[in-house]
GROMACS .gro file of C-alpha atoms in nm:
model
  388
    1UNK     CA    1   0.000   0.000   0.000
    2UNK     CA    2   0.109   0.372  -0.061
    3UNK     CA    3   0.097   0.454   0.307
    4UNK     CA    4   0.287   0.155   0.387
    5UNK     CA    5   0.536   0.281   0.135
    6UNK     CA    6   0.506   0.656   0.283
    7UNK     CA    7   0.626   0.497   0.625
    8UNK     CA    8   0.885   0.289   0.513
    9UNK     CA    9   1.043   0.587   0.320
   10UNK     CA   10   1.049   0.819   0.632
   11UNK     CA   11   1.185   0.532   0.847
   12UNK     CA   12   1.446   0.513   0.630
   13UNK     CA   13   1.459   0.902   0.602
   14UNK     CA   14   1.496   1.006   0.988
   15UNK     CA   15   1.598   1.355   0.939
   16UNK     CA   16   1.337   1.385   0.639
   17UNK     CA   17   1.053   1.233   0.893
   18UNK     CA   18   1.149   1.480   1.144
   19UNK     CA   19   1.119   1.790   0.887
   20UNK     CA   20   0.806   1.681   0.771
   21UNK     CA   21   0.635   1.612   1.130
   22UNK     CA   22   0.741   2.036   1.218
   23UNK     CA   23   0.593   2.154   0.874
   24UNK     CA   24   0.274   1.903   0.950
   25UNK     CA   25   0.230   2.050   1.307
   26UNK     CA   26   0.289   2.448   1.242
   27UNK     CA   27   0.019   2.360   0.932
   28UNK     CA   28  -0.232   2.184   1.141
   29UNK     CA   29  -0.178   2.408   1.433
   30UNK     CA   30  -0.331   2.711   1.293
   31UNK     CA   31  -0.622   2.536   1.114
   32UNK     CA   32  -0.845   2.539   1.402
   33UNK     CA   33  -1.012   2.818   1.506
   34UNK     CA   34  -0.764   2.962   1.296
   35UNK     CA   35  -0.869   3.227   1.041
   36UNK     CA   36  -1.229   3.278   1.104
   37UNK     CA   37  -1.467   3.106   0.796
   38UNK     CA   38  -1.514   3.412   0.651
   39UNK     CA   39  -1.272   3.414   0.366
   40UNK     CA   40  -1.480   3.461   0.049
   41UNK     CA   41  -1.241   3.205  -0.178
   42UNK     CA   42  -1.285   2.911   0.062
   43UNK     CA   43  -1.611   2.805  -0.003
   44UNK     CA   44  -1.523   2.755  -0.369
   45UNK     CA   45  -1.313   2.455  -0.228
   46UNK     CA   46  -1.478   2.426   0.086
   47UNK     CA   47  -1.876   2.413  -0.040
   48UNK     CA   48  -1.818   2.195  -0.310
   49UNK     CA   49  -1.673   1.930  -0.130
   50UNK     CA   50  -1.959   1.944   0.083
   51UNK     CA   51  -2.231   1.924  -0.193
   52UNK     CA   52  -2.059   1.658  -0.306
   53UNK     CA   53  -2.038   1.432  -0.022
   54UNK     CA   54  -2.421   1.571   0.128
   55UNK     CA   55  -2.593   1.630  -0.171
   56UNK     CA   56  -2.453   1.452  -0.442
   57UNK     CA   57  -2.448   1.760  -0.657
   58UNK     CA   58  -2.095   1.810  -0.862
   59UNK     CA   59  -2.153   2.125  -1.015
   60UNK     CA   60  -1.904   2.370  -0.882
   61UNK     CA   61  -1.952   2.611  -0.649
   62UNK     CA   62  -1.743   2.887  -0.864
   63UNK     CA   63  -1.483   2.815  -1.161
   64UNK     CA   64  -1.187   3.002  -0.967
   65UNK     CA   65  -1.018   2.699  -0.898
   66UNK     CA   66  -1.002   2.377  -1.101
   67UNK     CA   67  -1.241   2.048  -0.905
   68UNK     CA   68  -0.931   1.854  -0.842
   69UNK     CA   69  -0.904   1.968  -0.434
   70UNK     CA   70  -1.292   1.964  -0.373
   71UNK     CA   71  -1.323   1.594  -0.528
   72UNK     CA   72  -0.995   1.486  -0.383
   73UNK     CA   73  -1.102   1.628   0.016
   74UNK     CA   74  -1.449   1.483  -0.083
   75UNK     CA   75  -1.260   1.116  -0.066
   76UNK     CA   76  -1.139   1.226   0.226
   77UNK     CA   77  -1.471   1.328   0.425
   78UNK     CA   78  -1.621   1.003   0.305
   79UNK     CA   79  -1.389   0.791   0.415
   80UNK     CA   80  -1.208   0.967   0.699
   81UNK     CA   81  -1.333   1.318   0.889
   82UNK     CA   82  -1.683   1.120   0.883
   83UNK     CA   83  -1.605   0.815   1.088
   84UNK     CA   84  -1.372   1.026   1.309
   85UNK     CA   85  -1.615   1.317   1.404
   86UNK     CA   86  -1.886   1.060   1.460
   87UNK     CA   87  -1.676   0.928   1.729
   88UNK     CA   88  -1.622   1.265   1.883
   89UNK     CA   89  -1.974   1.360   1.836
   90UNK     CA   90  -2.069   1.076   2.026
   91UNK     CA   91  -1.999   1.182   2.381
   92UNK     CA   92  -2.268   1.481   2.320
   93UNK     CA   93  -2.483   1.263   2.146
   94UNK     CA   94  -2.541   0.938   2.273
   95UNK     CA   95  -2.829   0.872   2.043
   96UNK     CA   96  -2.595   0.785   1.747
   97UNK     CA   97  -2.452   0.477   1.927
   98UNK     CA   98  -2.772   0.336   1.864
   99UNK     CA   99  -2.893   0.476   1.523
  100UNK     CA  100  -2.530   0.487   1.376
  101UNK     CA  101  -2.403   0.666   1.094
  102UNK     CA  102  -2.660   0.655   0.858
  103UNK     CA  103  -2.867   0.927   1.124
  104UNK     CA  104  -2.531   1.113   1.177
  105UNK     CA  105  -2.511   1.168   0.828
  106UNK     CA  106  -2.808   1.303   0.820
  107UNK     CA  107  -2.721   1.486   1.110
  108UNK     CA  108  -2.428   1.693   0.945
  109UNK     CA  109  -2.577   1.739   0.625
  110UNK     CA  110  -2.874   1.954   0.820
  111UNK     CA  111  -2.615   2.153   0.945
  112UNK     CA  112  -2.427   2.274   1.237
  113UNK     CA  113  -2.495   2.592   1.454
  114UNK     CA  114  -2.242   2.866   1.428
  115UNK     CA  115  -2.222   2.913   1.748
  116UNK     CA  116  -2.123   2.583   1.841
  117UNK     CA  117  -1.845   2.477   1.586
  118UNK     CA  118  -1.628   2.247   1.753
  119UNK     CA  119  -1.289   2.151   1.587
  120UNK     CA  120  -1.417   1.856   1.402
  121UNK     CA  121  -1.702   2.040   1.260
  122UNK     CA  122  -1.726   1.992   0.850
  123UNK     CA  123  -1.695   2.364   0.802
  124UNK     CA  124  -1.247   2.271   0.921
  125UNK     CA  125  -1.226   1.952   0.693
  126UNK     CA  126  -1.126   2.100   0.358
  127UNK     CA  127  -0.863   2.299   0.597
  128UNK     CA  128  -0.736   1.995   0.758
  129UNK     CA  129  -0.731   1.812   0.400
  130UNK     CA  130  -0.516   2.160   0.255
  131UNK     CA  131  -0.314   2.184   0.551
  132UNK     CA  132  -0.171   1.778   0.561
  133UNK     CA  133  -0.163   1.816   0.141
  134UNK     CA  134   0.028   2.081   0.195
  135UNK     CA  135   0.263   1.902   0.437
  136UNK     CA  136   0.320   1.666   0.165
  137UNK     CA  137   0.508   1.955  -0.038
  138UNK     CA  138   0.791   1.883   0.241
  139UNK     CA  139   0.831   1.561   0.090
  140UNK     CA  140   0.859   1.664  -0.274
  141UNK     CA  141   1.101   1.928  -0.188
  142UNK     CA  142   1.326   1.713  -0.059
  143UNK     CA  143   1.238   1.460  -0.355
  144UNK     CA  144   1.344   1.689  -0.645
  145UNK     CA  145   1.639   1.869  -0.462
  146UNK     CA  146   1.750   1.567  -0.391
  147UNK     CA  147   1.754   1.458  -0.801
  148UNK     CA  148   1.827   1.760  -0.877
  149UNK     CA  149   2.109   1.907  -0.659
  150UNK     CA  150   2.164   1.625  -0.417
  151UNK     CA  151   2.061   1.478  -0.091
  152UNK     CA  152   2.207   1.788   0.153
  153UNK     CA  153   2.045   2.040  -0.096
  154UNK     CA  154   1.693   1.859  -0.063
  155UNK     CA  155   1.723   1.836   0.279
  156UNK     CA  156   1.770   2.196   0.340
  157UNK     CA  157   1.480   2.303   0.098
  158UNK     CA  158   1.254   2.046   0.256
  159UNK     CA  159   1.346   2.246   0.644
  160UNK     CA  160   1.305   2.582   0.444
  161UNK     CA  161   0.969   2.501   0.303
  162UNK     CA  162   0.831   2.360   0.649
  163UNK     CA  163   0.891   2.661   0.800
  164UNK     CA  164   0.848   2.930   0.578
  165UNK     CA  165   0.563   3.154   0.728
  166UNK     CA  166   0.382   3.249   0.355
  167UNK     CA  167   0.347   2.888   0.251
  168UNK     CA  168   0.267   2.793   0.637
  169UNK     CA  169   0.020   3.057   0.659
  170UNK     CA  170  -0.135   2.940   0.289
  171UNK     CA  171  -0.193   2.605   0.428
  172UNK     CA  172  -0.405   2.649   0.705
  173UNK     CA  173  -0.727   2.746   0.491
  174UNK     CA  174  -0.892   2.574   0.228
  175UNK     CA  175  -0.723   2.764  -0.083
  176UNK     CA  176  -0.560   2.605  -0.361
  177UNK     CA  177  -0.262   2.850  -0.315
  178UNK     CA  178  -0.022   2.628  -0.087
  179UNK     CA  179  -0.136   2.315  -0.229
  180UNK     CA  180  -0.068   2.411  -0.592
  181UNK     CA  181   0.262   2.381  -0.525
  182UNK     CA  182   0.262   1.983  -0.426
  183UNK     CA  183   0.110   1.981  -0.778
  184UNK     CA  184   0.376   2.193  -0.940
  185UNK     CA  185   0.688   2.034  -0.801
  186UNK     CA  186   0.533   1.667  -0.849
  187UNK     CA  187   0.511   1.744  -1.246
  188UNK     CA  188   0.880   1.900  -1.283
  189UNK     CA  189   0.977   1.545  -1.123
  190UNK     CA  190   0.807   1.384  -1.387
  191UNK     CA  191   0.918   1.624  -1.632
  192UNK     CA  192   1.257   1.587  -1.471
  193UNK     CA  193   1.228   1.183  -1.555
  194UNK     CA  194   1.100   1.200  -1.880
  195UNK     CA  195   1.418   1.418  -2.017
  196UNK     CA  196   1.635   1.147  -1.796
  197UNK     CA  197   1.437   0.893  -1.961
  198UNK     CA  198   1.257   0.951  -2.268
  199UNK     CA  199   1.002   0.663  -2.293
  200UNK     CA  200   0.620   0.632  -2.333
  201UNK     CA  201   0.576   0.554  -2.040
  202UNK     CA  202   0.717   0.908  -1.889
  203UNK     CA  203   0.546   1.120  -2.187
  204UNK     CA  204   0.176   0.929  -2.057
  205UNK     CA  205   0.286   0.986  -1.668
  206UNK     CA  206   0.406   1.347  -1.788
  207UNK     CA  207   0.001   1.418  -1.938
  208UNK     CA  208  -0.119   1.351  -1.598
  209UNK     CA  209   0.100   1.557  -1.440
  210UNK     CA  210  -0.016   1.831  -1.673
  211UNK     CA  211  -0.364   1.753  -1.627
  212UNK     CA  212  -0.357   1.737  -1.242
  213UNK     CA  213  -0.191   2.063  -1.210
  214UNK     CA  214  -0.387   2.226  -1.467
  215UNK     CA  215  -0.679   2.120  -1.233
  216UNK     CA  216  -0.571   2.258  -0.922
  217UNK     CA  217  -0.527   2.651  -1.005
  218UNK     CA  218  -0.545   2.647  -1.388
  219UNK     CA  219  -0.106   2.639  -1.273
  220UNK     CA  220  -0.022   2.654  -1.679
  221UNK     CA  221   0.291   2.808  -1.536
  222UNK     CA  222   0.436   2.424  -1.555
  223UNK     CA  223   0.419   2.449  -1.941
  224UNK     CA  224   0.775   2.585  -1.992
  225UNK     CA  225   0.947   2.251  -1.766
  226UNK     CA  226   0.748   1.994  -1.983
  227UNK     CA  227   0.873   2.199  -2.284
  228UNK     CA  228   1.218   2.207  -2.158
  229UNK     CA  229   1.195   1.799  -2.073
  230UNK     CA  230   1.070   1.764  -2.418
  231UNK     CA  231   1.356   1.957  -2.578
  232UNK     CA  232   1.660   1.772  -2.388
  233UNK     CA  233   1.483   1.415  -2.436
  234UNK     CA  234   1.442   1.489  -2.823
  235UNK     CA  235   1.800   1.615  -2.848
  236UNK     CA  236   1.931   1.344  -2.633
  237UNK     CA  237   1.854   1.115  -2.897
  238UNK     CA  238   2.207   1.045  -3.050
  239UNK     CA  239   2.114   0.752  -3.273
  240UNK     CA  240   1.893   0.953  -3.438
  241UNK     CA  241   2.050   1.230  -3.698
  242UNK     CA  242   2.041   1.542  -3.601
  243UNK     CA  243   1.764   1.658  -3.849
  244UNK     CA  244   1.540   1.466  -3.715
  245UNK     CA  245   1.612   1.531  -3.335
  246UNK     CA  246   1.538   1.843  -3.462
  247UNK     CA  247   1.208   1.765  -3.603
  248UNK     CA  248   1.109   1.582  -3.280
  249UNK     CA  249   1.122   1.895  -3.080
  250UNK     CA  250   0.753   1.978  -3.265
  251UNK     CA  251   0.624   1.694  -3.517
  252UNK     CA  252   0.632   1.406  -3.227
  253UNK     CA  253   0.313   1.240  -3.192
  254UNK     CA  254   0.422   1.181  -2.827
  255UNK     CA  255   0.416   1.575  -2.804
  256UNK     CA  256   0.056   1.499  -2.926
  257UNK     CA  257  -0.023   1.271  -2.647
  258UNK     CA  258   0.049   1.409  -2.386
  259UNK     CA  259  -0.151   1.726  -2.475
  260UNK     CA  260  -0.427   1.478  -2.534
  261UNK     CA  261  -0.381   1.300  -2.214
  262UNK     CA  262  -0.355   1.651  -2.016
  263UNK     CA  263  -0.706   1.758  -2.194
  264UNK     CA  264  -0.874   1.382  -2.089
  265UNK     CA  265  -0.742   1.433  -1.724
  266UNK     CA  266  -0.868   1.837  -1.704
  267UNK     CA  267  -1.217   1.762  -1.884
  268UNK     CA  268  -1.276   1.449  -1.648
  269UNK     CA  269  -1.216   1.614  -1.325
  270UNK     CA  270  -1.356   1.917  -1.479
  271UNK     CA  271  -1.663   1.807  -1.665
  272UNK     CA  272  -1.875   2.168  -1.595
  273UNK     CA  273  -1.602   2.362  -1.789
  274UNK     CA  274  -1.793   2.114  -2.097
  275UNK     CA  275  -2.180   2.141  -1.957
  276UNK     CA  276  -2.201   2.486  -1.803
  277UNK     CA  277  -1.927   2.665  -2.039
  278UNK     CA  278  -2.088   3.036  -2.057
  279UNK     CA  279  -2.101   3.005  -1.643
  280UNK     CA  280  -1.773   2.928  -1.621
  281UNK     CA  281  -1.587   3.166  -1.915
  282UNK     CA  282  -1.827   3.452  -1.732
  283UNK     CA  283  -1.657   3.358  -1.402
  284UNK     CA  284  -1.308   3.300  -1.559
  285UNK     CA  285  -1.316   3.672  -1.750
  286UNK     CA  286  -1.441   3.816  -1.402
  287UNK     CA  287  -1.128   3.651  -1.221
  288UNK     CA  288  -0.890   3.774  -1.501
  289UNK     CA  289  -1.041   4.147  -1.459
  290UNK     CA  290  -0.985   4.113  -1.102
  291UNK     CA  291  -0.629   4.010  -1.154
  292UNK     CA  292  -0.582   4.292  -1.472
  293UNK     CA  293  -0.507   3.973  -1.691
  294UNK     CA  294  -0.540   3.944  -2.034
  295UNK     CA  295  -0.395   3.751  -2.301
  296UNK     CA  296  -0.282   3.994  -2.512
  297UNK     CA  297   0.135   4.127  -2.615
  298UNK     CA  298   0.013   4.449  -2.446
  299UNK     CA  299  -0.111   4.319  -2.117
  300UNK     CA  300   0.185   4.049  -2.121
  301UNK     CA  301   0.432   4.319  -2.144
  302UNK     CA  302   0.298   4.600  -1.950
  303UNK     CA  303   0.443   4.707  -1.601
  304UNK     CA  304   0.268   4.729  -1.306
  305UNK     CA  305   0.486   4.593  -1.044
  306UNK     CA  306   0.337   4.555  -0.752
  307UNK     CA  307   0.588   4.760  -0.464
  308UNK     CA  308   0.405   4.635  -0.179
  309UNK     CA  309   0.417   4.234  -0.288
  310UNK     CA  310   0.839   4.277  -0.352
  311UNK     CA  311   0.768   4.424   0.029
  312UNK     CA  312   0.587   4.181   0.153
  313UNK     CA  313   0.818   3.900  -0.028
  314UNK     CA  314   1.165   4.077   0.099
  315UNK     CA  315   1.027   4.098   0.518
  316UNK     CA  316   0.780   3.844   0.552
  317UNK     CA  317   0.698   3.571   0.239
  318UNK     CA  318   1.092   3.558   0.271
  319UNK     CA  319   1.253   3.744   0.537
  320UNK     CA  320   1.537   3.956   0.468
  321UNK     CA  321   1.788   3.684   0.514
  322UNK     CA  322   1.682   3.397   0.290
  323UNK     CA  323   1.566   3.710   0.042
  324UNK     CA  324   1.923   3.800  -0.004
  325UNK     CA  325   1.997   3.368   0.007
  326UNK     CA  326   1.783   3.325  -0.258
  327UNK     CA  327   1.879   3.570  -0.470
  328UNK     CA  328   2.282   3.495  -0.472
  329UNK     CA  329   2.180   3.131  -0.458
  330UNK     CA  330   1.969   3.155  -0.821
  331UNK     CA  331   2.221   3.308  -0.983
  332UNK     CA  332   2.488   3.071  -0.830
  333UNK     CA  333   2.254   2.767  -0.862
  334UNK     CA  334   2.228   2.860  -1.253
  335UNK     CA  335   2.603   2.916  -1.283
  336UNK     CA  336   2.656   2.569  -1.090
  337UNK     CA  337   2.334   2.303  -1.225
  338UNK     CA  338   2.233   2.579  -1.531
  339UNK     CA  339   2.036   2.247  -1.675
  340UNK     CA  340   1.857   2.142  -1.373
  341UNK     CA  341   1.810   2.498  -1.242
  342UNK     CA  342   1.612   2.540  -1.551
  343UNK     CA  343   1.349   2.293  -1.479
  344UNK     CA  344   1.257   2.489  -1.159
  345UNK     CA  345   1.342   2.853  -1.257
  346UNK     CA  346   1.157   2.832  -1.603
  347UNK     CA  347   0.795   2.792  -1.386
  348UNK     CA  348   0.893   3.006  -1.104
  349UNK     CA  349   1.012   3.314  -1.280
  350UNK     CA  350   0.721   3.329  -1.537
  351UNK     CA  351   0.455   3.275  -1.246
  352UNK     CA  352   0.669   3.555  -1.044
  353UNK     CA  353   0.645   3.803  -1.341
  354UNK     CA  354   0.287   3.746  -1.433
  355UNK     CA  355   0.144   3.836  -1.060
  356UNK     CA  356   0.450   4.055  -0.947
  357UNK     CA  357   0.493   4.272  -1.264
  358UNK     CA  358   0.158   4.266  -1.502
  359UNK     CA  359  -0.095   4.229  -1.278
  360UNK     CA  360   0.044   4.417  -0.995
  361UNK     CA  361  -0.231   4.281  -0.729
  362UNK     CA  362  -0.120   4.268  -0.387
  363UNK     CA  363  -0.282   3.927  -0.321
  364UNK     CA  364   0.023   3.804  -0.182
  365UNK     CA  365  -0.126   3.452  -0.074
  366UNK     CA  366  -0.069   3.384  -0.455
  367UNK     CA  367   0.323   3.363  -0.398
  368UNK     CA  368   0.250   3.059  -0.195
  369UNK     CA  369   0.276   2.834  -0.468
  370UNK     CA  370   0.607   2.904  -0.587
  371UNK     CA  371   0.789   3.000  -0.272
  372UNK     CA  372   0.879   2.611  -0.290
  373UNK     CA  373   1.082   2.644  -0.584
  374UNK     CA  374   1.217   2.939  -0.498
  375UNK     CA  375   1.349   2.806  -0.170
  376UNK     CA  376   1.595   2.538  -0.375
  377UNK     CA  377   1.808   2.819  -0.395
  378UNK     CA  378   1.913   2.913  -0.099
  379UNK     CA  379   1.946   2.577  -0.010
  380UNK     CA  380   2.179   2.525  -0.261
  381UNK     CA  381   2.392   2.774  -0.178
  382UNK     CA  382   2.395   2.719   0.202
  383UNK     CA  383   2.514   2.332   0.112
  384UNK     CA  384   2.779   2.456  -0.099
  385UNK     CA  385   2.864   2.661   0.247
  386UNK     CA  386   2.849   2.375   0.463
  387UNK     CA  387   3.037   2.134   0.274
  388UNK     CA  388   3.290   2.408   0.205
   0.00000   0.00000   0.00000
């Protein structure tokens, strides 16, 4: 089993294990009360789960965010946060020993009273699914620093990202934000295999990957690493003549596939975006006003950087430290790994342009899912420092 596996691979990890028990504890820590459930993005997350679960309805609530977290933490209430708040909710109501879950059930979906939310109330279950997701990103970090950069390098971005107070902060409420980035940094690993290994089997695996992360956040940001994968596999090719490594690069009907793949993945977790598309390109041109996006050469190269995001990024979604770290450390990580550097920079630095310079907004939870990436940086120039 994949849990099973998940053990055995901290076990073996101790250091790892320990990392990712901090960032799971400062995550889950702040979920409950926590930020109170007034935050108007949550219940696009948050209320759809719900419907699912309670009313079998799998329309979205809104089209801000893709249906891959709501169906996902839906999973999760079924077959988890149900069973466990029925035994909590059992003290206080004796009656369900008797009728069991079927009346419980019934009991949630009528609703709870706002002034009696206890901690394992469904209104915190898409925060506790977001926050241990989230957690997960730990992992990942250390995954592909680890392939990327080496063991110490992973290690120190895996610490970095469990503690960093933007991404922290992201994961305690149920936004796609924090947990776009487990989605982001699992593709450039499979992006990252496919160029080391340029089979079917990694261009299918790689179409999922797009899929997935298309259907967290709409995080098309990950385009430019499956590119770059594509580029190095199809020149890697040295049997072939150059002419037609060449070639490869844009007549490969594996470059087909996995477009194909990606569209199969988005439009099954995503069905609405097919049934109810007026609702949902009204919502999408209402979220792109509200962000001052368009996709157009003028918006794309306009400049409205956004002073009070590189503010917030230098003191707090950084600190003025590991600001200064991570800026030495991308230019020395590039000058050191300038192939593998470019599987992470090429998502992180478009994303950080788009909301930093064109759009300007100063929505800084949106930073949240490429701090991650970001944070290989500094890691990589700290190891370089301690094995100096």
């Amino acid at each position: 089993m994949a849990w099973k596996r998940f053990l055995s691979f901290l076990n073996q990890n101790r250091v790892l294990a320990s990392i990712f028990c901090i960032g799971l504890t400062l995550r889950l820590w702040g979920t409950y009360p926590g930020y109170p459930l007034i935050h108007p993005d949550e219940p696009t997350i948050q209320t759809s789960s719900i419907r699912m679960v309670f009313e079998s309805d799998f329309r979205p609530q809104a089209y801000y965010y893709g249906q891959l977290l709501p169906l996902l933490y839906a999973v999760t209430y079924i077959f988890f946060f149900i069973p466990l708040s029925f035994v909590f909710t059992l003290p206080f109501h004796p009656e369900f020993s008797t009728s069991g879950l079927t009346s419980y059930f019934a009991h949630i979906a009528a609703g709870f009273p706002l002034h009696k939310i206890e901690f394992w109330a469904v209104h915190y279950w898409a925060r506790y699914d977001s926050a241990i997701l989230s957690s997960f990103v730990v992992v990942l970090s250390y995954s592909l620093g680890k392939k990327l950069f080496g063991n110490r390098v992973g290690l120190i971005a895996a610490f970095l990202t469990a503690v960093n107070y933007r991404h922290v902060s992201s994961s305690r409420m149920a936004l796609a934000d924090a947990p776009a980035s487990f989605f982001a940094i699992l593709a450039i690993l499979v992006f990252f295999n496919l160029y080391k290994s340029p089979k079917l089997k990694n261009y299918l695996l790689a179409g999922v990957a797009l899929g997935l992360a298309f259907s967290v956040k709409y995080f098309i940001y990950i385009l430019p690493s499956f590119f770059i994968a594509h580029l190095f596999a199809s020149l890697s090719r040295k049997k072939r003549k150059l002419f037609f490594r060449l070639t490869s690069v844009v007549f490969s009907f594996r470059l087909v596939l996995v477009f194909f793949i990606a569209g199969a993945v988005f439009i099954s977790l995503n069905p609405y975006f097919i049934l109810a598309r007026e609702e949902a390109m009204e919502q999408w041109a209402a979220n792109s006003a509200r962000y001052g996006l368009k996709l157009s050469w003028g918006v794309l190269t306009s400049n409205n950087l956004s002073y009070y995001s590189l503010y917030y990024l230098y003191h707090y979604g950084l600190g003025p430290i590991l600001s200064f770290l991570t800026i030495v450390g991308v230019v020395w990580g590039f000058l050191k790994h300038p192939r593998n550097s470019l599987f992470v920079l090429s998502v992180a630095l478009p994303y950080l342009y788009v909301f930093l310079v064109v759009s300007g907004t100063g929505l800084v939870r949106n930073y949240s899912a490429i701090i991650p990436l970001f944070l290989f940086f500094p890691a990589i120039l700290l190891s370089d420092l301690i094995g100096f």
